CSV table of C-alpha atoms and ligand atoms in Angstrom, one decimal:
chain,number,residue,atom,x,y,z
A,1366,MET,CA,-21.2,-11.5,76.1
A,1367,LYS,CA,-17.6,-10.4,75.6
A,1368,ILE,CA,-16.9,-7.4,73.4
A,1369,THR,CA,-15.1,-9.5,70.9
A,1370,SER,CA,-18.1,-11.9,70.7
A,1371,LYS,CA,-20.4,-9.0,70.1
A,1372,LEU,CA,-18.1,-7.7,67.4
A,1373,ASN,CA,-18.0,-11.1,65.7
A,1374,LEU,CA,-21.8,-11.3,65.8
A,1375,LEU,CA,-22.1,-7.9,64.3
A,1376,VAL,CA,-19.6,-8.7,61.5
A,1377,THR,CA,-21.5,-11.9,60.8
A,1378,ILE,CA,-24.8,-10.1,60.5
A,1379,VAL,CA,-23.3,-7.4,58.2
A,1380,CYS,CA,-21.7,-10.1,56.0
A,1381,LEU,CA,-24.9,-12.1,55.7
A,1382,SER,CA,-26.8,-9.0,54.9
A,1383,PHE,CA,-24.4,-8.2,52.1
A,1384,THR,CA,-24.6,-11.7,50.6
A,1385,GLY,CA,-28.4,-11.5,50.5
A,1386,LEU,CA,-29.0,-14.3,53.0
A,1387,VAL,CA,-30.7,-11.9,55.4
A,1388,PRO,CA,-33.4,-9.8,53.9
A,1389,ALA,CA,-32.9,-6.0,53.9
A,1390,ALA,CA,-35.2,-4.2,56.3
A,1391,ASP,CA,-38.6,-6.0,56.5
A,1392,HIS,CA,-38.5,-7.5,52.9
A,1393,PRO,CA,-38.4,-11.2,52.5
A,1394,ALA,CA,-35.3,-12.7,50.9
A,1395,ALA,CA,-35.2,-13.2,47.1
A,1396,SER,CA,-36.9,-16.4,46.0
A,1397,VAL,CA,-33.9,-16.9,43.7
A,1398,ASP,CA,-31.6,-14.2,42.1
A,1399,ALA,CA,-32.6,-12.7,38.8
A,1400,ASP,CA,-30.1,-14.6,36.7
A,1401,THR,CA,-31.2,-17.9,38.1
A,1402,ALA,CA,-34.8,-17.0,37.5
A,1403,LEU,CA,-34.1,-16.2,33.9
A,1404,ALA,CA,-32.3,-19.5,33.4
A,1405,LYS,CA,-35.3,-21.3,34.9
A,1406,LEU,CA,-37.7,-19.5,32.5
A,1407,LYS,CA,-35.5,-20.3,29.5
A,1408,GLU,CA,-35.3,-24.0,30.5
A,1409,GLY,CA,-39.0,-24.1,31.0
A,1410,ASN,CA,-39.8,-22.6,27.6
A,1411,LEU,CA,-37.4,-25.1,26.0
A,1412,ARG,CA,-39.4,-27.9,27.7
A,1413,PHE,CA,-42.7,-26.4,26.5
A,1414,ALA,CA,-41.5,-25.9,22.9
A,1415,THR,CA,-39.7,-29.2,22.4
A,1416,SER,CA,-41.6,-31.8,24.3
A,1417,ASP,CA,-45.2,-33.0,24.2
A,1418,ALA,CA,-45.7,-33.3,28.0
A,1419,SER,CA,-45.5,-30.6,30.6
A,1420,GLN,CA,-43.3,-31.3,33.7
A,1421,SER,CA,-45.2,-28.8,35.8
A,1422,LYS,CA,-48.7,-30.2,36.0
A,1423,PRO,CA,-50.5,-28.7,39.0
A,1424,THR,CA,-51.1,-31.4,41.7
A,1425,ALA,CA,-53.0,-31.5,45.0
A,1426,ALA,CA,-49.6,-31.7,46.7
A,1427,ARG,CA,-48.4,-28.6,45.0
A,1428,ARG,CA,-51.6,-26.8,45.8
A,1429,LYS,CA,-51.2,-27.7,49.5
A,1430,GLU,CA,-47.6,-26.7,49.4
A,1431,THR,CA,-48.4,-23.2,48.1
A,1432,ALA,CA,-51.7,-22.6,49.9
A,1433,GLU,CA,-50.3,-20.7,52.9
A,1434,ALA,CA,-47.6,-18.7,51.2
A,1435,GLN,CA,-46.3,-17.8,47.8
A,1436,HIS,CA,-42.7,-17.2,46.7
A,1437,PRO,CA,-42.9,-16.6,42.9
A,1438,PHE,CA,-39.4,-16.4,41.3
A,1439,ALA,CA,-40.4,-14.1,38.5
A,1440,VAL,CA,-43.0,-11.5,37.5
A,1441,ILE,CA,-44.4,-11.8,34.0
A,1442,VAL,CA,-46.1,-8.7,32.4
A,1443,GLY,CA,-47.8,-10.5,29.5
A,1444,CYS,CA,-50.5,-10.1,26.9
A,1445,ALA,CA,-54.0,-11.3,27.8
A,1446,ASP,CA,-54.0,-13.3,24.5
A,1447,SER,CA,-55.6,-16.7,25.3
A,1448,ARG,CA,-52.8,-18.6,23.6
A,1449,ILE,CA,-50.0,-17.4,25.9
A,1450,PRO,CA,-50.6,-18.3,29.5
A,1451,PRO,CA,-47.2,-17.7,31.1
A,1452,GLU,CA,-47.4,-20.7,33.4
A,1453,LEU,CA,-47.8,-22.9,30.3
A,1454,VAL,CA,-45.4,-21.4,27.9
A,1455,PHE,CA,-42.7,-21.3,30.6
A,1456,ASP,CA,-43.7,-24.8,32.0
A,1457,GLN,CA,-44.1,-23.6,35.5
A,1458,ASN,CA,-46.4,-24.5,38.4
A,1459,LEU,CA,-48.7,-23.0,40.9
A,1460,GLY,CA,-46.9,-20.4,43.0
A,1461,ASP,CA,-43.9,-20.0,40.5
A,1462,LEU,CA,-44.9,-16.9,38.5
A,1463,PHE,CA,-46.6,-13.6,39.5
A,1464,VAL,CA,-48.5,-12.7,36.4
A,1465,ILE,CA,-49.9,-9.4,35.2
A,1466,ARG,CA,-51.8,-9.5,31.9
A,1467,THR,CA,-53.5,-6.9,29.7
A,1468,ALA,CA,-54.0,-6.8,25.9
A,1469,GLY,CA,-50.7,-5.5,24.5
A,1470,ASN,CA,-48.7,-6.4,27.7
A,1471,LEU,CA,-48.9,-2.9,29.1
A,1472,ALA,CA,-48.0,-1.7,32.6
A,1473,ASP,CA,-50.4,0.9,33.9
A,1474,ASP,CA,-50.5,2.0,37.6
A,1475,HIS,CA,-52.3,-1.2,38.6
A,1476,GLY,CA,-49.6,-3.2,36.8
A,1477,LEU,CA,-46.8,-1.1,38.4
A,1478,GLY,CA,-48.3,-1.5,41.8
A,1479,SER,CA,-48.5,-5.3,41.3
A,1480,VAL,CA,-44.8,-5.4,40.2
A,1481,GLU,CA,-43.8,-3.5,43.3
A,1482,TYR,CA,-45.8,-5.8,45.5
A,1483,ALA,CA,-44.2,-8.9,44.0
A,1484,VAL,CA,-40.7,-7.6,44.5
A,1485,GLU,CA,-41.1,-6.1,47.9
A,1486,HIS,CA,-43.4,-8.6,49.6
A,1487,LEU,CA,-43.0,-11.9,47.7
A,1488,GLY,CA,-39.3,-12.0,46.8
A,1489,ALA,CA,-39.4,-11.9,43.0
A,1490,ARG,CA,-36.3,-10.4,41.4
A,1491,LEU,CA,-36.9,-10.9,37.7
A,1492,ILE,CA,-39.5,-9.0,35.7
A,1493,VAL,CA,-40.2,-10.1,32.1
A,1494,VAL,CA,-42.3,-8.1,29.7
A,1495,LEU,CA,-43.6,-10.8,27.3
A,1496,GLY,CA,-44.9,-9.6,23.9
A,1497,HIS,CA,-45.8,-12.0,21.1
A,1498,THR,CA,-46.1,-12.4,17.3
A,1499,ARG,CA,-49.3,-11.2,15.6
A,1500,CYS,CA,-50.5,-9.4,18.7
A,1501,GLY,CA,-54.0,-8.1,18.1
A,1502,ALA,CA,-53.6,-5.0,20.4
A,1503,VAL,CA,-50.4,-3.9,18.6
A,1504,THR,CA,-52.1,-4.6,15.2
A,1505,ALA,CA,-55.0,-2.3,16.2
A,1506,ALA,CA,-52.6,0.4,17.3
A,1507,LEU,CA,-50.7,0.1,14.0
A,1508,GLU,CA,-53.9,0.5,12.0
A,1509,SER,CA,-55.3,3.5,13.9
A,1510,ASP,CA,-54.7,5.7,16.9
A,1511,HIS,CA,-58.4,5.6,17.6
A,1512,ALA,CA,-60.6,2.7,18.9
A,1513,PRO,CA,-64.0,2.3,20.4
A,1514,GLY,CA,-64.6,2.2,24.2
A,1515,HIS,CA,-61.8,1.4,26.5
A,1516,VAL,CA,-59.8,-0.3,23.7
A,1517,GLN,CA,-58.8,3.3,23.1
A,1518,SER,CA,-56.6,3.3,26.2
A,1519,LEU,CA,-54.7,0.3,24.9
A,1520,VAL,CA,-54.2,1.8,21.5
A,1521,ARG,CA,-53.1,5.1,23.0
A,1522,ASP,CA,-50.5,3.5,25.2
A,1523,ILE,CA,-49.1,1.4,22.3
A,1524,GLN,CA,-48.8,4.5,20.0
A,1525,PRO,CA,-45.3,5.5,21.2
A,1526,ALA,CA,-44.0,2.2,19.9
A,1527,VAL,CA,-45.8,2.6,16.6
A,1528,LYS,CA,-44.3,6.1,16.2
A,1529,ALA,CA,-40.8,4.9,17.1
A,1530,ILE,CA,-40.7,2.3,14.3
A,1531,LYS,CA,-42.4,4.5,11.6
A,1532,GLY,CA,-40.3,4.7,8.4
A,1533,LYS,CA,-38.0,1.8,9.4
A,1534,PRO,CA,-37.5,-1.1,7.0
A,1535,GLY,CA,-38.9,-4.6,7.6
A,1536,ASP,CA,-42.1,-6.0,9.0
A,1537,ALA,CA,-43.9,-3.1,10.7
A,1538,LEU,CA,-46.0,-5.3,13.0
A,1539,ALA,CA,-43.0,-7.4,14.2
A,1540,ALA,CA,-41.0,-4.2,14.8
A,1541,ALA,CA,-43.9,-2.5,16.7
A,1542,ILE,CA,-44.4,-5.6,18.9
A,1543,THR,CA,-40.7,-5.7,19.9
A,1544,GLU,CA,-40.5,-2.0,20.4
A,1545,ASN,CA,-43.7,-2.0,22.5
A,1546,ALA,CA,-42.3,-4.7,24.8
A,1547,ARG,CA,-38.9,-2.9,25.0
A,1548,GLN,CA,-40.7,0.4,25.9
A,1549,VAL,CA,-42.9,-1.2,28.6
A,1550,ALA,CA,-39.8,-2.8,30.2
A,1551,ALA,CA,-38.1,0.7,30.1
A,1552,GLN,CA,-41.2,2.2,31.7
A,1553,ILE,CA,-41.1,-0.3,34.5
A,1554,LYS,CA,-37.4,0.4,35.1
A,1555,THR,CA,-38.1,4.1,35.3
A,1556,LYS,CA,-41.4,4.2,37.2
A,1557,ALA,CA,-41.5,1.2,39.5
A,1558,VAL,CA,-40.7,2.3,43.1
A,1559,LEU,CA,-38.4,-0.5,44.3
A,1560,GLY,CA,-36.1,1.3,46.7
A,1561,ASP,CA,-33.0,-0.6,47.8
A,1562,LEU,CA,-34.2,-3.7,46.0
A,1563,ALA,CA,-33.9,-2.1,42.6
A,1564,LYS,CA,-30.2,-3.1,42.4
A,1565,GLU,CA,-31.2,-6.8,42.8
A,1566,VAL,CA,-34.0,-6.6,40.2
A,1567,ARG,CA,-33.5,-7.4,36.5
A,1568,ILE,CA,-36.1,-6.2,34.0
A,1569,VAL,CA,-36.1,-7.7,30.5
A,1570,PHE,CA,-38.4,-8.2,27.5
A,1571,ALA,CA,-39.0,-11.2,25.3
A,1572,ILE,CA,-41.2,-12.2,22.3
A,1573,TYR,CA,-43.2,-15.4,22.1
A,1574,ASP,CA,-43.6,-17.0,18.7
A,1575,LEU,CA,-47.1,-18.3,18.2
A,1576,ASP,CA,-45.9,-20.8,15.6
A,1577,THR,CA,-43.0,-22.4,17.3
A,1578,GLY,CA,-43.8,-21.9,21.0
A,1579,LYS,CA,-40.3,-20.5,21.4
A,1580,ILE,CA,-39.4,-17.3,23.2
A,1581,GLU,CA,-36.8,-14.9,21.8
A,1582,TRP,CA,-34.8,-12.7,24.2
A,1583,PRO,CA,-33.7,-9.6,22.3
A,1584,LYS,CA,-31.0,-7.5,23.8
A,1585,ASP,CA,-31.9,-3.9,24.8
B,1149,ZN,ZN1,-51.3,-9.7,22.2
């Protein structure tokens, strides 16, 4: 190979790396970029909230397609509440979302490890912390800083949000729910170890309305 050909090849590889077409180091390429992922979630929630039928019913074909490998385009840190399965409220299918759920949509070390895994090894670039109206875990934390058994760990980790909204006007529960989701998103930003991929990753929070099925996307 002539020197000029080698140089051209090198320039091509460098350019492809910068445009994200070649994964950095040993990481897989992004499933889709963060902004595209967010648009897909917003479109999916609109379908869920405004139409009677899901467009993303799991099928045998989709199961077969995803059996060998997964490329979820977003990570959802959601509440374990039975009324808010992320795949349903975002109208997505098998293999689309990497979901972490606890009561109160918290991110402990297991959650953070799961976020890191989804970004580094599965190509997800969008992380959504999804709170919701009338959340039981946030209600419990608002009522008391003590709870029996391991519920205490949930109440303890929601307390910073409860303290942050104290004395502010308006609905205390709604404010605590939004503040809790905002704080969990901020914690993931600070604590998740994402290395070079951090610059490609977008972390946002959102609130699901149990009455309308719609998701609000507050600004930070
Ligand atoms: Zn909840």
